[in-house]
Amino acid sequence: MPLSLSPLRLSSGDIAGVVGIYASNPEYGRISGEYDPARVQAQQVEAELREDTGTGGFDVLLARDAEGQVVGLVSILRQHPRDGYPWIGLLMVHGDQRRKGHGRLLADLVEERLRTEGRNGVRLAVSSSRRLAATRRRCATVSWCP
């Protein structure tokens, strides 16, 4: 189950991959209120990704499996203004790929990437929504926090 991380390129294929991830996680769309789970619009996703990637200090990375299929997404704030640590703002695995260890592996890859850059910690942002927070606690933990 090897995964690789690569920066989002905003190509039509990358956008389609992100739309697929969002559409396959309807609970996130309902709880967060960011997307209508029944109609995730590629134009809306692209506009938000362009804004995120155009803002200095943010990385949006895609996780791909051995066949090159997009199976996950992670958004990283490079340095939080209050504590100076990088923060994982969003870590999401395609709904069809859940329960296969991809979320844990994706978090590990992010940790490894940040260590290689000389960072000494990472934080995981969790939604204030109790249902979403509980889901995120079950699905992703980050072990490398000082």
PDB file of C-alpha atoms in Angstrom:
ATOM      1  CA  MET A   1       0.000   0.000   0.000  1.00  0.00           C
ATOM      2  CA  PRO A   2       2.706   2.532  -0.848  1.00  0.00           C
ATOM      3  CA  LEU A   3       1.582   6.130  -1.128  1.00  0.00           C
ATOM      4  CA  SER A   4       3.407   9.153  -2.423  1.00  0.00           C
ATOM      5  CA  LEU A   5       2.798  12.842  -1.790  1.00  0.00           C
ATOM      6  CA  SER A   6       2.960  15.479  -4.487  1.00  0.00           C
ATOM      7  CA  PRO A   7       1.962  19.139  -4.607  1.00  0.00           C
ATOM      8  CA  LEU A   8      -1.434  19.903  -6.086  1.00  0.00           C
ATOM      9  CA  ARG A   9      -0.935  21.153  -9.657  1.00  0.00           C
ATOM     10  CA  LEU A  10      -4.468  22.450 -10.262  1.00  0.00           C
ATOM     11  CA  SER A  11      -4.708  20.334 -13.419  1.00  0.00           C
ATOM     12  CA  SER A  12      -8.106  19.020 -14.421  1.00  0.00           C
ATOM     13  CA  GLY A  13      -7.036  15.559 -13.224  1.00  0.00           C
ATOM     14  CA  ASP A  14      -5.974  16.866  -9.812  1.00  0.00           C
ATOM     15  CA  ILE A  15      -9.199  18.859  -9.420  1.00  0.00           C
ATOM     16  CA  ALA A  16     -11.246  15.795 -10.387  1.00  0.00           C
ATOM     17  CA  GLY A  17      -9.335  13.765  -7.786  1.00  0.00           C
ATOM     18  CA  VAL A  18     -10.110  16.294  -5.047  1.00  0.00           C
ATOM     19  CA  VAL A  19     -13.773  16.489  -6.097  1.00  0.00           C
ATOM     20  CA  GLY A  20     -13.894  12.690  -5.830  1.00  0.00           C
ATOM     21  CA  ILE A  21     -12.435  12.803  -2.323  1.00  0.00           C
ATOM     22  CA  TYR A  22     -14.944  15.417  -1.166  1.00  0.00           C
ATOM     23  CA  ALA A  23     -17.892  13.659  -2.832  1.00  0.00           C
ATOM     24  CA  SER A  24     -16.911  10.350  -1.241  1.00  0.00           C
ATOM     25  CA  ASN A  25     -17.006  11.908   2.238  1.00  0.00           C
ATOM     26  CA  PRO A  26     -20.587  13.247   2.480  1.00  0.00           C
ATOM     27  CA  GLU A  27     -20.505  13.356   6.280  1.00  0.00           C
ATOM     28  CA  TYR A  28     -17.696  15.919   6.121  1.00  0.00           C
ATOM     29  CA  GLY A  29     -19.689  18.042   3.681  1.00  0.00           C
ATOM     30  CA  ARG A  30     -22.788  17.923   5.864  1.00  0.00           C
ATOM     31  CA  ILE A  31     -20.998  18.686   9.126  1.00  0.00           C
ATOM     32  CA  SER A  32     -18.562  21.296   7.833  1.00  0.00           C
ATOM     33  CA  GLY A  33     -21.153  23.032   5.663  1.00  0.00           C
ATOM     34  CA  GLU A  34     -18.478  23.658   3.026  1.00  0.00           C
ATOM     35  CA  TYR A  35     -20.017  21.502   0.292  1.00  0.00           C
ATOM     36  CA  ASP A  36     -23.387  20.097  -0.625  1.00  0.00           C
ATOM     37  CA  PRO A  37     -22.551  16.385  -0.379  1.00  0.00           C
ATOM     38  CA  ALA A  38     -24.946  15.573  -3.210  1.00  0.00           C
ATOM     39  CA  ARG A  39     -23.413  18.135  -5.594  1.00  0.00           C
ATOM     40  CA  VAL A  40     -19.742  18.858  -5.077  1.00  0.00           C
ATOM     41  CA  GLN A  41     -18.989  21.451  -7.747  1.00  0.00           C
ATOM     42  CA  ALA A  42     -15.609  21.271  -9.486  1.00  0.00           C
ATOM     43  CA  GLN A  43     -15.606  25.046 -10.041  1.00  0.00           C
ATOM     44  CA  GLN A  44     -16.079  25.734  -6.328  1.00  0.00           C
ATOM     45  CA  VAL A  45     -13.386  23.230  -5.365  1.00  0.00           C
ATOM     46  CA  GLU A  46     -10.968  24.678  -7.916  1.00  0.00           C
ATOM     47  CA  ALA A  47     -11.597  28.257  -6.765  1.00  0.00           C
ATOM     48  CA  GLU A  48     -10.926  27.330  -3.138  1.00  0.00           C
ATOM     49  CA  LEU A  49      -7.812  25.338  -4.031  1.00  0.00           C
ATOM     50  CA  ARG A  50      -6.496  28.235  -6.116  1.00  0.00           C
ATOM     51  CA  GLU A  51      -7.003  30.538  -3.150  1.00  0.00           C
ATOM     52  CA  ASP A  52      -5.255  28.109  -0.783  1.00  0.00           C
ATOM     53  CA  THR A  53      -2.308  27.476  -3.084  1.00  0.00           C
ATOM     54  CA  GLY A  54      -2.019  31.159  -3.970  1.00  0.00           C
ATOM     55  CA  THR A  55      -1.662  32.116  -0.331  1.00  0.00           C
ATOM     56  CA  GLY A  56       1.896  31.978   0.893  1.00  0.00           C
ATOM     57  CA  GLY A  57       2.527  29.541   3.668  1.00  0.00           C
ATOM     58  CA  PHE A  58       0.071  26.833   2.615  1.00  0.00           C
ATOM     59  CA  ASP A  59       0.793  23.506   0.966  1.00  0.00           C
ATOM     60  CA  VAL A  60      -1.887  21.337  -0.569  1.00  0.00           C
ATOM     61  CA  LEU A  61      -0.583  17.841  -1.227  1.00  0.00           C
ATOM     62  CA  LEU A  62      -2.210  14.876  -2.924  1.00  0.00           C
ATOM     63  CA  ALA A  63      -1.599  11.281  -1.911  1.00  0.00           C
ATOM     64  CA  ARG A  64      -1.407   8.827  -4.770  1.00  0.00           C
ATOM     65  CA  ASP A  65      -1.337   5.063  -4.710  1.00  0.00           C
ATOM     66  CA  ALA A  66       1.072   2.887  -6.710  1.00  0.00           C
ATOM     67  CA  GLU A  67      -1.169   3.227  -9.804  1.00  0.00           C
ATOM     68  CA  GLY A  68      -1.149   7.035  -9.566  1.00  0.00           C
ATOM     69  CA  GLN A  69      -4.756   7.329  -8.376  1.00  0.00           C
ATOM     70  CA  VAL A  70      -5.544  10.156  -5.963  1.00  0.00           C
ATOM     71  CA  VAL A  71      -6.519   8.559  -2.647  1.00  0.00           C
ATOM     72  CA  GLY A  72      -6.014  11.415  -0.196  1.00  0.00           C
ATOM     73  CA  LEU A  73      -5.495  15.096   0.389  1.00  0.00           C
ATOM     74  CA  VAL A  74      -3.651  17.052   3.028  1.00  0.00           C
ATOM     75  CA  SER A  75      -3.546  20.809   3.555  1.00  0.00           C
ATOM     76  CA  ILE A  76      -0.706  22.186   5.654  1.00  0.00           C
ATOM     77  CA  LEU A  77      -0.246  25.615   7.169  1.00  0.00           C
ATOM     78  CA  ARG A  78       3.543  25.914   7.048  1.00  0.00           C
ATOM     79  CA  GLN A  79       3.859  28.043  10.186  1.00  0.00           C
ATOM     80  CA  HIS A  80       1.073  28.981  12.557  1.00  0.00           C
ATOM     81  CA  PRO A  81       1.365  32.650  13.589  1.00  0.00           C
ATOM     82  CA  ARG A  82       0.854  31.877  17.285  1.00  0.00           C
ATOM     83  CA  ASP A  83       3.051  28.860  17.942  1.00  0.00           C
ATOM     84  CA  GLY A  84       5.339  28.674  14.889  1.00  0.00           C
ATOM     85  CA  TYR A  85       4.517  25.023  14.203  1.00  0.00           C
ATOM     86  CA  PRO A  86       3.177  23.604  10.966  1.00  0.00           C
ATOM     87  CA  TRP A  87      -0.457  22.555  11.235  1.00  0.00           C
ATOM     88  CA  ILE A  88      -2.338  19.914   9.280  1.00  0.00           C
ATOM     89  CA  GLY A  89      -5.563  21.742   8.526  1.00  0.00           C
ATOM     90  CA  LEU A  90      -7.217  18.972   6.540  1.00  0.00           C
ATOM     91  CA  LEU A  91      -6.353  15.330   6.075  1.00  0.00           C
ATOM     92  CA  MET A  92      -8.914  13.393   4.075  1.00  0.00           C
ATOM     93  CA  VAL A  93      -8.883   9.959   2.470  1.00  0.00           C
ATOM     94  CA  HIS A  94     -11.157   8.946  -0.401  1.00  0.00           C
ATOM     95  CA  GLY A  95     -14.229   7.202   0.998  1.00  0.00           C
ATOM     96  CA  ASP A  96     -13.550   4.051  -1.040  1.00  0.00           C
ATOM     97  CA  GLN A  97     -10.098   3.801   0.537  1.00  0.00           C
ATOM     98  CA  ARG A  98     -11.063   4.067   4.200  1.00  0.00           C
ATOM     99  CA  ARG A  99     -10.030   1.457   6.741  1.00  0.00           C
ATOM    100  CA  LYS A 100      -6.913   0.539   4.748  1.00  0.00           C
ATOM    101  CA  GLY A 101      -4.379   2.532   6.762  1.00  0.00           C
ATOM    102  CA  HIS A 102      -4.084   5.363   4.230  1.00  0.00           C
ATOM    103  CA  GLY A 103      -4.869   8.111   6.768  1.00  0.00           C
ATOM    104  CA  ARG A 104      -2.159   6.936   9.162  1.00  0.00           C
ATOM    105  CA  LEU A 105       0.319   6.531   6.295  1.00  0.00           C
ATOM    106  CA  LEU A 106      -0.538   9.975   4.967  1.00  0.00           C
ATOM    107  CA  ALA A 107       0.089  11.518   8.408  1.00  0.00           C
ATOM    108  CA  ASP A 108       3.402   9.624   8.584  1.00  0.00           C
ATOM    109  CA  LEU A 109       4.445  10.946   5.163  1.00  0.00           C
ATOM    110  CA  VAL A 110       3.656  14.506   6.223  1.00  0.00           C
ATOM    111  CA  GLU A 111       5.651  14.040   9.429  1.00  0.00           C
ATOM    112  CA  GLU A 112       8.601  12.627   7.474  1.00  0.00           C
ATOM    113  CA  ARG A 113       8.465  15.483   4.973  1.00  0.00           C
ATOM    114  CA  LEU A 114       8.479  18.083   7.754  1.00  0.00           C
ATOM    115  CA  ARG A 115      11.321  16.361   9.622  1.00  0.00           C
ATOM    116  CA  THR A 116      13.376  16.368   6.422  1.00  0.00           C
ATOM    117  CA  GLU A 117      12.800  20.126   6.254  1.00  0.00           C
ATOM    118  CA  GLY A 118      14.182  20.474   9.778  1.00  0.00           C
ATOM    119  CA  ARG A 119      10.848  20.982  11.530  1.00  0.00           C
ATOM    120  CA  ASN A 120      10.598  19.634  15.070  1.00  0.00           C
ATOM    121  CA  GLY A 121       6.847  19.202  15.425  1.00  0.00           C
ATOM    122  CA  VAL A 122       3.460  19.307  13.751  1.00  0.00           C
ATOM    123  CA  ARG A 123      -0.046  19.982  15.008  1.00  0.00           C
ATOM    124  CA  LEU A 124      -3.360  18.595  13.820  1.00  0.00           C
ATOM    125  CA  ALA A 125      -6.306  20.983  13.614  1.00  0.00           C
ATOM    126  CA  VAL A 126      -9.600  19.385  14.627  1.00  0.00           C
ATOM    127  CA  SER A 127     -13.008  20.855  13.910  1.00  0.00           C
ATOM    128  CA  SER A 128     -14.982  22.240  16.813  1.00  0.00           C
ATOM    129  CA  SER A 129     -17.963  20.213  15.614  1.00  0.00           C
ATOM    130  CA  ARG A 130     -18.203  17.355  18.090  1.00  0.00           C
ATOM    131  CA  ARG A 131     -19.315  14.802  15.504  1.00  0.00           C
ATOM    132  CA  LEU A 132     -16.595  15.779  13.063  1.00  0.00           C
ATOM    133  CA  ALA A 133     -14.002  15.944  15.838  1.00  0.00           C
ATOM    134  CA  ALA A 134     -14.949  12.442  16.987  1.00  0.00           C
ATOM    135  CA  THR A 135     -14.680  11.166  13.426  1.00  0.00           C
ATOM    136  CA  ARG A 136     -11.277  12.760  12.992  1.00  0.00           C
ATOM    137  CA  ARG A 137     -10.010  11.347  16.294  1.00  0.00           C
ATOM    138  CA  ARG A 138     -10.982   7.864  15.154  1.00  0.00           C
ATOM    139  CA  CYS A 139      -9.504   8.253  11.682  1.00  0.00           C
ATOM    140  CA  ALA A 140      -6.267  10.170  12.134  1.00  0.00           C
ATOM    141  CA  THR A 141      -3.812  10.668  14.926  1.00  0.00           C
ATOM    142  CA  VAL A 142      -0.539  12.473  14.701  1.00  0.00           C
ATOM    143  CA  SER A 143       2.135  11.043  16.949  1.00  0.00           C
ATOM    144  CA  TRP A 144       4.858  13.594  16.401  1.00  0.00           C
ATOM    145  CA  CYS A 145       3.948  16.586  18.548  1.00  0.00           C
ATOM    146  CA  PRO A 146       6.331  18.013  21.132  1.00  0.00           C
TER     147      PRO A 146
END
